[in-house]
Short mmCIF file of C-alpha atoms and ligand atoms in Angstrom, two decimals:
data_model
loop_
_atom_site.label_atom_id
_atom_site.label_comp_id
_atom_site.label_asym_id
_atom_site.label_seq_id
_atom_site.Cartn_x
_atom_site.Cartn_y
_atom_site.Cartn_z
CA MET A 1 0.00 0.00 0.00
CA LYS A 2 1.41 3.38 -0.96
CA GLU A 3 2.09 5.56 2.04
CA ILE A 4 2.86 9.24 2.34
CA ILE A 5 3.37 11.73 5.15
CA LEU A 6 1.01 14.61 5.78
CA VAL A 7 2.47 17.55 7.65
CA LYS A 8 0.45 20.23 9.41
CA ILE A 9 2.07 23.59 9.81
CA GLY A 10 1.27 25.64 12.85
CA GLU A 11 2.29 29.05 13.99
CA ILE A 12 3.53 29.99 10.57
CA VAL A 13 -0.02 30.04 9.33
CA LEU A 14 -0.52 33.09 11.52
CA LYS A 15 2.19 35.13 9.91
CA GLY A 16 -0.03 36.93 7.43
CA LEU A 17 1.86 38.12 4.40
CA ASN A 18 5.02 36.34 5.49
CA ARG A 19 3.23 33.06 5.38
CA ARG A 20 4.39 32.21 1.91
CA GLN A 21 7.99 32.89 2.79
CA PHE A 22 7.73 30.72 5.90
CA GLU A 23 6.16 27.87 3.98
CA ASP A 24 8.78 28.06 1.26
CA LYS A 25 11.53 27.89 3.87
CA LEU A 26 9.90 24.95 5.60
CA ILE A 27 9.58 23.05 2.33
CA LYS A 28 13.20 23.79 1.50
CA ASN A 29 14.24 22.52 4.93
CA ILE A 30 12.17 19.36 4.48
CA LYS A 31 13.75 18.71 1.07
CA LYS A 32 17.25 19.23 2.39
CA THR A 33 16.69 17.06 5.44
CA LEU A 34 15.27 14.15 3.44
CA LYS A 35 17.61 14.36 0.45
CA HIS A 36 19.89 11.55 1.61
CA LEU A 37 16.95 9.13 1.97
CA GLY A 38 15.88 9.20 -1.69
CA GLU A 39 13.65 11.16 -4.07
CA PHE A 40 10.48 12.82 -2.77
CA GLU A 41 7.75 14.91 -4.26
CA ILE A 42 6.62 17.65 -1.91
CA ARG A 43 3.28 19.38 -2.36
CA ASN A 44 1.82 22.26 -0.45
CA ALA A 45 -1.88 23.00 -0.43
CA GLN A 46 -4.55 23.95 2.09
CA SER A 47 -2.20 24.28 5.09
CA THR A 48 -0.91 20.76 4.58
CA ILE A 49 2.40 19.71 3.16
CA THR A 50 2.37 16.29 1.56
CA ILE A 51 5.59 14.29 1.38
CA ILE A 52 5.41 11.61 -1.27
CA PRO A 53 8.25 9.08 -1.54
CA GLU A 54 9.20 8.39 -5.14
CA ASP A 55 11.68 5.56 -4.65
CA ASP A 56 10.50 2.10 -3.59
CA PHE A 57 13.44 1.57 -1.25
CA ILE A 58 12.49 4.49 1.00
CA ASP A 59 11.66 3.42 4.55
CA LEU A 60 8.94 5.63 5.99
CA ASP A 61 10.17 5.00 9.54
CA ASP A 62 13.42 6.74 8.59
CA VAL A 63 11.50 9.59 7.02
CA CYS A 64 9.36 10.08 10.15
CA GLU A 65 12.46 10.06 12.34
CA GLN A 66 13.76 13.04 10.36
CA VAL A 67 10.43 14.82 9.97
CA ARG A 68 9.79 14.86 13.71
CA LYS A 69 12.88 17.05 14.18
CA ILE A 70 12.03 19.72 11.61
CA PHE A 71 10.96 23.00 13.19
CA GLY A 72 7.76 24.57 11.89
CA ILE A 73 5.83 21.28 11.92
CA VAL A 74 3.06 20.99 14.51
CA THR A 75 1.85 17.49 13.74
CA TYR A 76 2.57 14.88 11.12
CA SER A 77 0.99 11.62 10.21
CA ARG A 78 1.51 8.68 7.95
CA ALA A 79 -1.35 8.17 5.57
CA ALA A 80 -2.35 5.57 3.01
CA VAL A 81 -3.10 6.67 -0.51
CA CYS A 82 -6.34 5.05 -1.60
CA PRO A 83 -5.71 3.23 -4.91
CA GLU A 84 -8.60 5.14 -6.47
CA LYS A 85 -10.30 8.37 -5.58
CA THR A 86 -13.67 6.74 -4.97
CA LEU A 87 -15.76 6.04 -1.89
CA GLU A 88 -15.40 2.28 -2.47
CA SER A 89 -11.65 2.57 -2.45
CA ILE A 90 -11.73 4.62 0.79
CA LEU A 91 -13.99 2.05 2.46
CA GLU A 92 -11.66 -0.74 1.47
CA THR A 93 -8.46 1.06 2.45
CA ALA A 94 -9.41 2.44 5.89
CA PRO A 95 -9.94 -0.81 7.85
CA LYS A 96 -7.05 -2.52 6.10
CA TYR A 97 -4.50 0.25 6.56
CA LEU A 98 -5.43 1.05 10.16
CA ALA A 99 -5.96 -2.55 11.29
CA GLU A 100 -3.21 -2.52 13.93
CA GLN A 101 -4.34 0.77 15.45
CA LEU A 102 -8.01 -0.22 15.34
CA LYS A 103 -7.33 -3.55 17.04
CA SER A 104 -5.68 -1.79 19.98
CA VAL A 105 -8.58 0.55 20.84
CA LYS A 106 -12.22 0.21 21.87
CA THR A 107 -13.63 3.50 20.58
CA PHE A 108 -13.08 5.56 17.45
CA LYS A 109 -14.62 8.16 15.24
CA VAL A 110 -14.13 9.16 11.62
CA GLU A 111 -13.53 12.72 10.49
CA SER A 112 -13.56 13.64 6.83
CA ARG A 113 -12.29 16.61 4.92
CA ARG A 114 -13.18 17.20 1.38
CA SER A 115 -11.17 19.90 -0.28
CA ASP A 116 -12.21 18.59 -3.69
CA LYS A 117 -15.78 19.86 -3.80
CA LYS A 118 -16.45 17.85 -6.96
CA PHE A 119 -16.18 14.58 -5.08
CA PRO A 120 -19.73 13.15 -5.19
CA TYR A 121 -20.07 12.55 -1.42
CA LYS A 122 -20.08 15.20 1.28
CA SER A 123 -17.88 14.94 4.38
CA PRO A 124 -20.60 13.62 6.77
CA GLU A 125 -21.49 10.89 4.29
CA ILE A 126 -17.86 9.88 3.85
CA SER A 127 -17.44 9.70 7.65
CA LYS A 128 -20.61 7.70 8.09
CA GLU A 129 -19.79 5.15 5.40
CA THR A 130 -16.18 4.78 6.52
CA GLY A 131 -17.31 4.31 10.14
CA ALA A 132 -19.71 1.61 9.05
CA ALA A 133 -17.00 -0.17 7.04
CA ILE A 134 -14.65 -0.10 10.05
CA LEU A 135 -17.39 -1.46 12.35
CA ARG A 136 -18.03 -4.32 9.93
CA ALA A 137 -14.36 -5.25 9.97
CA PHE A 138 -13.87 -4.76 13.72
CA PRO A 139 -17.12 -5.55 15.53
CA HIS A 140 -15.52 -5.00 18.98
CA LEU A 141 -15.35 -1.24 18.30
CA LYS A 142 -17.79 1.47 19.30
CA VAL A 143 -18.16 4.91 17.83
CA ASP A 144 -17.53 7.72 20.32
CA VAL A 145 -17.68 11.14 18.72
CA ARG A 146 -16.84 13.04 21.93
CA ASN A 147 -13.83 11.26 23.32
CA PRO A 148 -12.61 8.54 20.96
CA GLU A 149 -9.39 6.65 21.58
CA LEU A 150 -8.61 6.88 17.87
CA THR A 151 -9.67 9.41 15.30
CA VAL A 152 -9.57 8.11 11.75
CA THR A 153 -9.27 10.90 9.21
CA VAL A 154 -10.23 10.72 5.56
CA GLU A 155 -8.99 13.50 3.32
CA VAL A 156 -10.24 13.87 -0.21
CA ARG A 157 -7.85 16.19 -1.98
CA ASP A 158 -7.21 17.34 -5.55
CA ARG A 159 -5.53 14.22 -6.83
CA ASN A 160 -6.00 11.53 -4.20
CA ALA A 161 -7.92 10.38 -1.19
CA PHE A 162 -5.94 9.59 1.95
CA VAL A 163 -6.71 7.67 5.11
CA ARG A 164 -4.82 8.25 8.30
CA GLY A 165 -4.90 7.44 11.99
CA ALA A 166 -3.47 9.35 14.91
CA ALA A 167 -1.35 12.40 14.18
CA LEU A 168 2.01 12.61 15.95
CA LYS A 169 3.44 15.65 17.63
CA GLY A 170 6.03 17.49 15.54
CA ALA A 171 8.96 19.61 16.70
CA GLY A 172 6.91 22.83 16.82
CA GLY A 173 8.66 26.17 16.54
CA ILE A 174 9.25 28.01 13.28
CA PRO A 175 11.40 26.98 10.30
CA VAL A 176 15.15 27.38 10.72
CA GLY A 177 16.34 30.26 8.60
CA THR A 178 13.31 32.50 9.10
CA GLY A 179 14.71 33.99 12.32
CA GLY A 180 18.06 35.31 11.09
CA LYS A 181 21.50 34.05 12.04
CA ALA A 182 23.31 33.96 15.39
CA VAL A 183 26.47 32.61 16.96
CA ILE A 184 26.12 29.94 19.64
CA LEU A 185 28.97 29.83 22.15
CA ILE A 186 29.24 26.10 22.58
CA SER A 187 31.07 24.27 25.34
CA GLY A 188 30.98 20.55 26.03
CA GLY A 189 28.51 21.04 28.88
CA ILE A 190 24.83 20.25 29.25
CA ASP A 191 23.53 23.78 28.84
CA SER A 192 24.85 25.27 25.62
CA PRO A 193 23.62 22.49 23.27
CA VAL A 194 20.14 22.95 24.79
CA ALA A 195 20.40 26.72 24.28
CA ALA A 196 21.37 26.09 20.65
CA TYR A 197 18.36 23.82 20.14
CA MET A 198 16.00 26.37 21.68
CA MET A 199 17.09 29.23 19.46
CA ALA A 200 17.02 27.03 16.35
CA LYS A 201 13.44 26.26 17.35
CA ARG A 202 12.69 29.97 17.03
CA GLY A 203 13.95 29.90 13.45
CA VAL A 204 17.55 30.99 14.06
CA ARG A 205 20.27 29.56 11.83
CA LEU A 206 23.35 28.78 13.90
CA THR A 207 27.07 29.29 13.59
CA ALA A 208 29.06 27.68 16.42
CA VAL A 209 32.08 29.10 18.23
CA HIS A 210 34.11 26.97 20.61
CA PHE A 211 37.09 28.07 22.69
CA ALA A 212 39.87 25.53 23.16
CA SER A 213 42.98 25.84 25.28
CA PRO A 214 45.37 23.06 24.36
CA PRO A 215 47.21 21.44 26.08
CA TYR A 216 44.94 22.25 29.04
CA THR A 217 42.02 21.03 26.98
CA SER A 218 42.39 17.92 24.82
CA ALA A 219 41.51 17.05 21.24
CA ARG A 220 38.91 14.69 22.68
CA ALA A 221 37.19 17.59 24.43
CA GLU A 222 36.86 19.25 21.06
CA GLN A 223 35.58 16.06 19.43
CA LYS A 224 32.95 15.91 22.11
CA VAL A 225 31.74 19.35 21.04
CA VAL A 226 31.59 18.18 17.42
CA LYS A 227 29.54 15.19 18.54
CA LEU A 228 27.14 17.46 20.43
CA LEU A 229 26.77 19.81 17.47
CA LYS A 230 25.95 16.87 15.20
CA LYS A 231 23.04 16.07 17.51
CA VAL A 232 21.91 19.70 17.53
CA ALA A 233 22.27 19.85 13.74
CA GLN A 234 19.57 17.17 13.44
CA TYR A 235 17.20 19.98 14.44
CA SER A 236 19.04 23.11 13.35
CA GLY A 237 20.46 21.87 10.06
CA ASP A 238 24.12 21.90 9.03
CA MET A 239 26.37 24.55 10.50
CA THR A 240 29.97 25.72 10.64
CA MET A 241 31.98 25.53 13.84
CA TYR A 242 34.91 27.86 14.52
CA THR A 243 37.38 26.69 17.13
CA VAL A 244 39.23 29.60 18.72
CA PRO A 245 42.76 28.97 20.03
CA PHE A 246 42.40 30.43 23.52
CA THR A 247 45.51 29.25 25.37
CA GLU A 248 47.60 32.41 25.12
CA ILE A 249 44.70 34.56 26.28
CA GLN A 250 43.90 32.33 29.23
CA GLU A 251 47.54 32.13 30.30
CA THR A 252 47.76 35.90 30.12
CA ILE A 253 44.62 36.31 32.22
CA ARG A 254 46.20 34.09 34.85
CA LYS A 255 49.51 35.92 34.75
CA LYS A 256 48.33 39.50 34.64
CA CYS A 257 44.79 39.84 35.99
CA PRO A 258 43.48 39.64 39.58
CA GLU A 259 42.33 36.13 40.38
CA GLU A 260 38.85 37.11 41.53
CA TYR A 261 38.09 38.36 38.00
CA PHE A 262 39.58 35.44 36.04
CA THR A 263 36.30 33.93 34.94
CA LEU A 264 34.58 37.22 34.18
CA ILE A 265 37.43 38.53 32.06
CA MET A 266 37.58 35.23 30.24
CA ARG A 267 33.85 35.41 29.54
CA ARG A 268 34.14 38.98 28.32
CA LEU A 269 36.93 37.97 25.96
CA MET A 270 34.79 35.11 24.69
CA MET A 271 32.10 37.67 23.92
CA ARG A 272 34.50 40.05 22.18
CA ILE A 273 35.93 37.31 19.98
CA SER A 274 32.52 35.79 19.25
CA GLU A 275 31.19 39.20 18.28
CA ARG A 276 34.00 39.64 15.75
CA ILE A 277 33.25 36.23 14.23
CA ALA A 278 29.52 37.01 14.27
CA ARG A 279 29.95 40.29 12.40
CA ASP A 280 32.19 38.61 9.87
CA LYS A 281 29.59 35.90 9.23
CA ASP A 282 26.58 38.20 9.19
CA CYS A 283 25.22 36.88 12.49
CA LYS A 284 23.20 39.38 14.48
CA ALA A 285 23.22 37.97 18.01
CA LEU A 286 25.16 35.79 20.44
CA ILE A 287 23.66 32.82 22.28
CA THR A 288 24.90 31.27 25.52
CA GLY A 289 23.72 28.52 27.84
CA GLU A 290 23.76 30.67 30.95
CA SER A 291 21.07 30.37 33.60
CA LEU A 292 20.58 32.92 36.35
CA GLY A 293 22.34 32.06 39.58
CA GLN A 294 23.78 28.74 38.39
CA VAL A 295 27.41 29.73 39.07
CA ALA A 296 29.28 32.87 40.20
CA SER A 297 29.63 34.16 36.63
CA GLN A 298 25.85 33.91 36.14
CA THR A 299 24.62 36.41 38.74
CA ILE A 300 22.84 39.52 37.48
CA ALA A 301 25.91 41.67 38.13
CA ALA A 302 28.27 39.21 36.45
CA LEU A 303 26.01 38.82 33.39
CA GLY A 304 25.87 42.63 33.19
CA CYS A 305 29.67 42.74 33.00
CA THR A 306 29.66 40.04 30.31
CA ASP A 307 27.00 41.82 28.25
CA ALA A 308 28.95 45.07 28.38
CA ALA A 309 31.73 43.42 26.36
CA THR A 310 29.55 43.30 23.24
CA THR A 311 27.01 45.48 21.51
CA LEU A 312 25.25 42.52 19.94
CA PRO A 313 22.12 41.21 21.65
CA VAL A 314 22.95 38.20 23.84
CA PHE A 315 20.28 35.52 23.92
CA ARG A 316 20.19 33.26 26.97
CA PRO A 317 17.19 31.01 26.41
CA LEU A 318 17.90 29.05 29.62
CA ILE A 319 18.04 32.10 31.87
CA GLY A 320 14.92 31.26 33.88
CA MET A 321 15.18 27.49 33.83
CA ASP A 322 16.13 25.05 36.58
CA LYS A 323 18.91 22.58 35.91
CA GLN A 324 16.46 19.68 35.84
CA GLU A 325 14.36 21.37 33.18
CA ILE A 326 17.49 21.85 31.08
CA VAL A 327 18.50 18.22 31.65
CA ASP A 328 15.05 17.06 30.54
CA ILE A 329 15.48 18.84 27.20
CA SER A 330 19.01 17.48 26.80
CA TYR A 331 17.57 13.95 27.15
CA LYS A 332 14.92 14.77 24.59
CA ILE A 333 17.44 15.96 22.03
CA ASP A 334 19.83 13.15 22.96
CA THR A 335 22.78 15.32 23.99
CA TYR A 336 22.82 14.41 27.69
CA GLU A 337 24.95 11.28 27.52
CA THR A 338 27.59 13.07 25.46
CA SER A 339 27.54 16.18 27.63
CA ILE A 340 28.38 14.26 30.77
CA GLU A 341 31.46 12.59 29.25
CA PRO A 342 34.25 13.78 31.50
CA TYR A 343 36.42 16.04 29.34
CA GLU A 344 37.74 19.35 30.58
CA ASP A 345 36.45 22.70 29.28
CA CYS A 346 38.61 25.81 29.10
CA CYS A 347 36.20 27.40 31.61
CA THR A 348 37.27 24.96 34.27
CA VAL A 349 41.00 25.16 33.63
CA PHE A 350 41.85 28.25 35.66
CA THR A 351 38.93 28.73 38.00
CA PRO A 352 39.47 31.20 40.84
CA LYS A 353 38.91 30.01 44.41
CA HIS A 354 36.84 33.04 45.30
CA PRO A 355 35.16 34.48 42.23
CA ARG A 356 33.31 37.77 42.55
CA THR A 357 29.56 37.36 42.54
CA ASN A 358 28.86 41.09 42.68
CA PRO A 359 31.53 42.63 40.45
CA SER A 360 31.60 46.26 39.38
CA LEU A 361 32.00 46.84 35.68
CA GLU A 362 34.64 49.56 36.08
CA ARG A 363 36.85 47.30 38.16
CA VAL A 364 36.50 44.45 35.68
CA ILE A 365 37.37 46.73 32.78
CA ASP A 366 40.42 48.07 34.66
CA ALA A 367 41.53 44.54 35.52
CA GLU A 368 41.07 43.49 31.90
CA LYS A 369 43.27 46.35 30.63
CA LEU A 370 46.23 44.80 32.44
CA GLY A 371 46.17 41.95 29.95
CA GLU A 372 46.53 44.07 26.75
CA PHE A 373 44.54 41.45 24.89
CA GLU A 374 43.84 43.12 21.54
CA PRO A 375 46.86 41.69 19.64
CA MET A 376 46.10 38.25 21.07
CA ILE A 377 42.50 38.53 19.89
CA GLU A 378 43.78 39.36 16.40
CA THR A 379 46.07 36.34 16.44
CA ALA A 380 43.33 34.04 17.67
CA LEU A 381 41.00 35.26 14.91
CA LYS A 382 43.66 34.60 12.29
CA ASN A 383 44.04 31.03 13.52
CA LEU A 384 40.44 29.85 13.71
CA LYS A 385 39.92 26.20 12.89
CA VAL A 386 36.92 25.56 10.71
CA THR A 387 34.86 22.38 11.06
CA TYR A 388 31.81 21.70 8.95
CA ILE A 389 29.06 20.03 10.98
CA ASN A 390 26.62 17.95 8.99
CA THR A 391 23.74 15.84 10.15
CA LYS A 392 24.97 12.50 8.87
CA GLU A 393 25.88 10.03 11.58
CA ASP A 394 29.53 8.94 11.73
P1 ATP B 401 27.56 24.62 29.68
O1 ATP B 401 26.87 23.46 30.28
O2 ATP B 401 26.92 25.07 28.39
O3 ATP B 401 29.03 24.42 29.59
P2 ATP B 401 27.82 25.96 32.16
O4 ATP B 401 26.65 26.02 33.04
O5 ATP B 401 28.87 24.94 32.43
O6 ATP B 401 27.32 25.85 30.67
P3 ATP B 401 29.84 27.99 31.98
O7 ATP B 401 30.88 26.94 31.87
O8 ATP B 401 30.02 29.10 32.95
O9 ATP B 401 28.41 27.42 32.27
O10 ATP B 401 29.61 28.63 30.58
C1 ATP B 401 28.54 29.49 30.34
C2 ATP B 401 28.31 29.59 28.86
O11 ATP B 401 29.49 30.10 28.22
C3 ATP B 401 28.06 28.26 28.20
O12 ATP B 401 26.72 27.88 28.27
C4 ATP B 401 28.51 28.53 26.78
O13 ATP B 401 27.50 29.23 26.06
C5 ATP B 401 29.69 29.46 26.99
N1 ATP B 401 30.95 28.69 27.04
C6 ATP B 401 31.55 28.12 28.11
N2 ATP B 401 32.69 27.49 27.75
C7 ATP B 401 32.81 27.65 26.42
C8 ATP B 401 33.77 27.25 25.46
N3 ATP B 401 34.82 26.52 25.76
N4 ATP B 401 33.57 27.62 24.17
C9 ATP B 401 32.50 28.35 23.82
N5 ATP B 401 31.58 28.77 24.68
C10 ATP B 401 31.71 28.43 25.97
MG1 MG B 402 30.56 24.73 31.03
#
């Protein structure tokens, strides 16, 4: 039986005149995401995108696994294409195609949509006849129009009639690429991959920046970041990662700056360098995984000092979240197990014993001047390592 996937788009329907642009982007993202699975025809009509596999070898389970991670999709469902666009064909297809689902419930109802007004039966008639056909095939069932365990949907569209069962929850959000571009400061921790996912969900296309301080941080720590970004890229799409050589700067902070400001100055330098990369790559904001009060560098005063290092907006999607809430998302996007692998991050290399939790910006700026960092920033920017992150598994 020929199967397709029907995709319902959500929030983007609300975007008035931009709607077309949002839909086009979503379709482009769907095409790109599915390209490696085979050939597909993609149609868009009446707030539904139809994904039609054109190669026999395509496994629809694989397709669904990808589709469920595409932002801009509210629900999706597998549907059977009725061999003919006739009521008889619908009545024959529905009980056969949905047999497994129908066997596992006690109540159901049928809903029909008829966007082809030339079809000789109206929606209530289609529902009634399909319901009767299902009851004949599965006499244990009862119709419950208020609170059915399963809703069977029949859609009669321009070219075909489809039958489908339960719709599955999609990734939500809005299509990646409709929200501009931003730099995610990515560490190997739990938080920043989740922050990346959350901003991609709001349509932002990501460029990643990672700070590495060899030999204090190892090549494996960097590989861990690549592994995390590959997981994030399943949702956000492919991205470029820039690894910044940060050793000289960190050693200078330790040598020349007061210990209580180590972390703050380091964070400010991360912002300054990330801003330069962002401007070069046409990114209009910075994203971090900070959450208020989580550590000394994430108090209001400390975040104020960090923000003052850049004129770009800094997005911190986790700012009001508890650790457990962040962990729950990291499980959902499958980054948790990688994040907790025990490799060092440059943040933890030179941590002060008594960091300031209520720093004054003037003092931080004065302390930072002692380092004379500008030439080192230039050198670091000249020596960026570029890694292309794609969604294919290793
Ligand atoms: P995470 O779990 O994301 O590492 P964290 O709670 O451990 O966050 P910090 O280590 O203080 O917090 O880092 C705060 C934020 O700074 C991170 O969420 C990330 O956005 C950024 N950051 C930290 N280390 C790096 C790094 N090596 N390269 C790039 N960005 C970093
Ligand atoms: Mg960290």
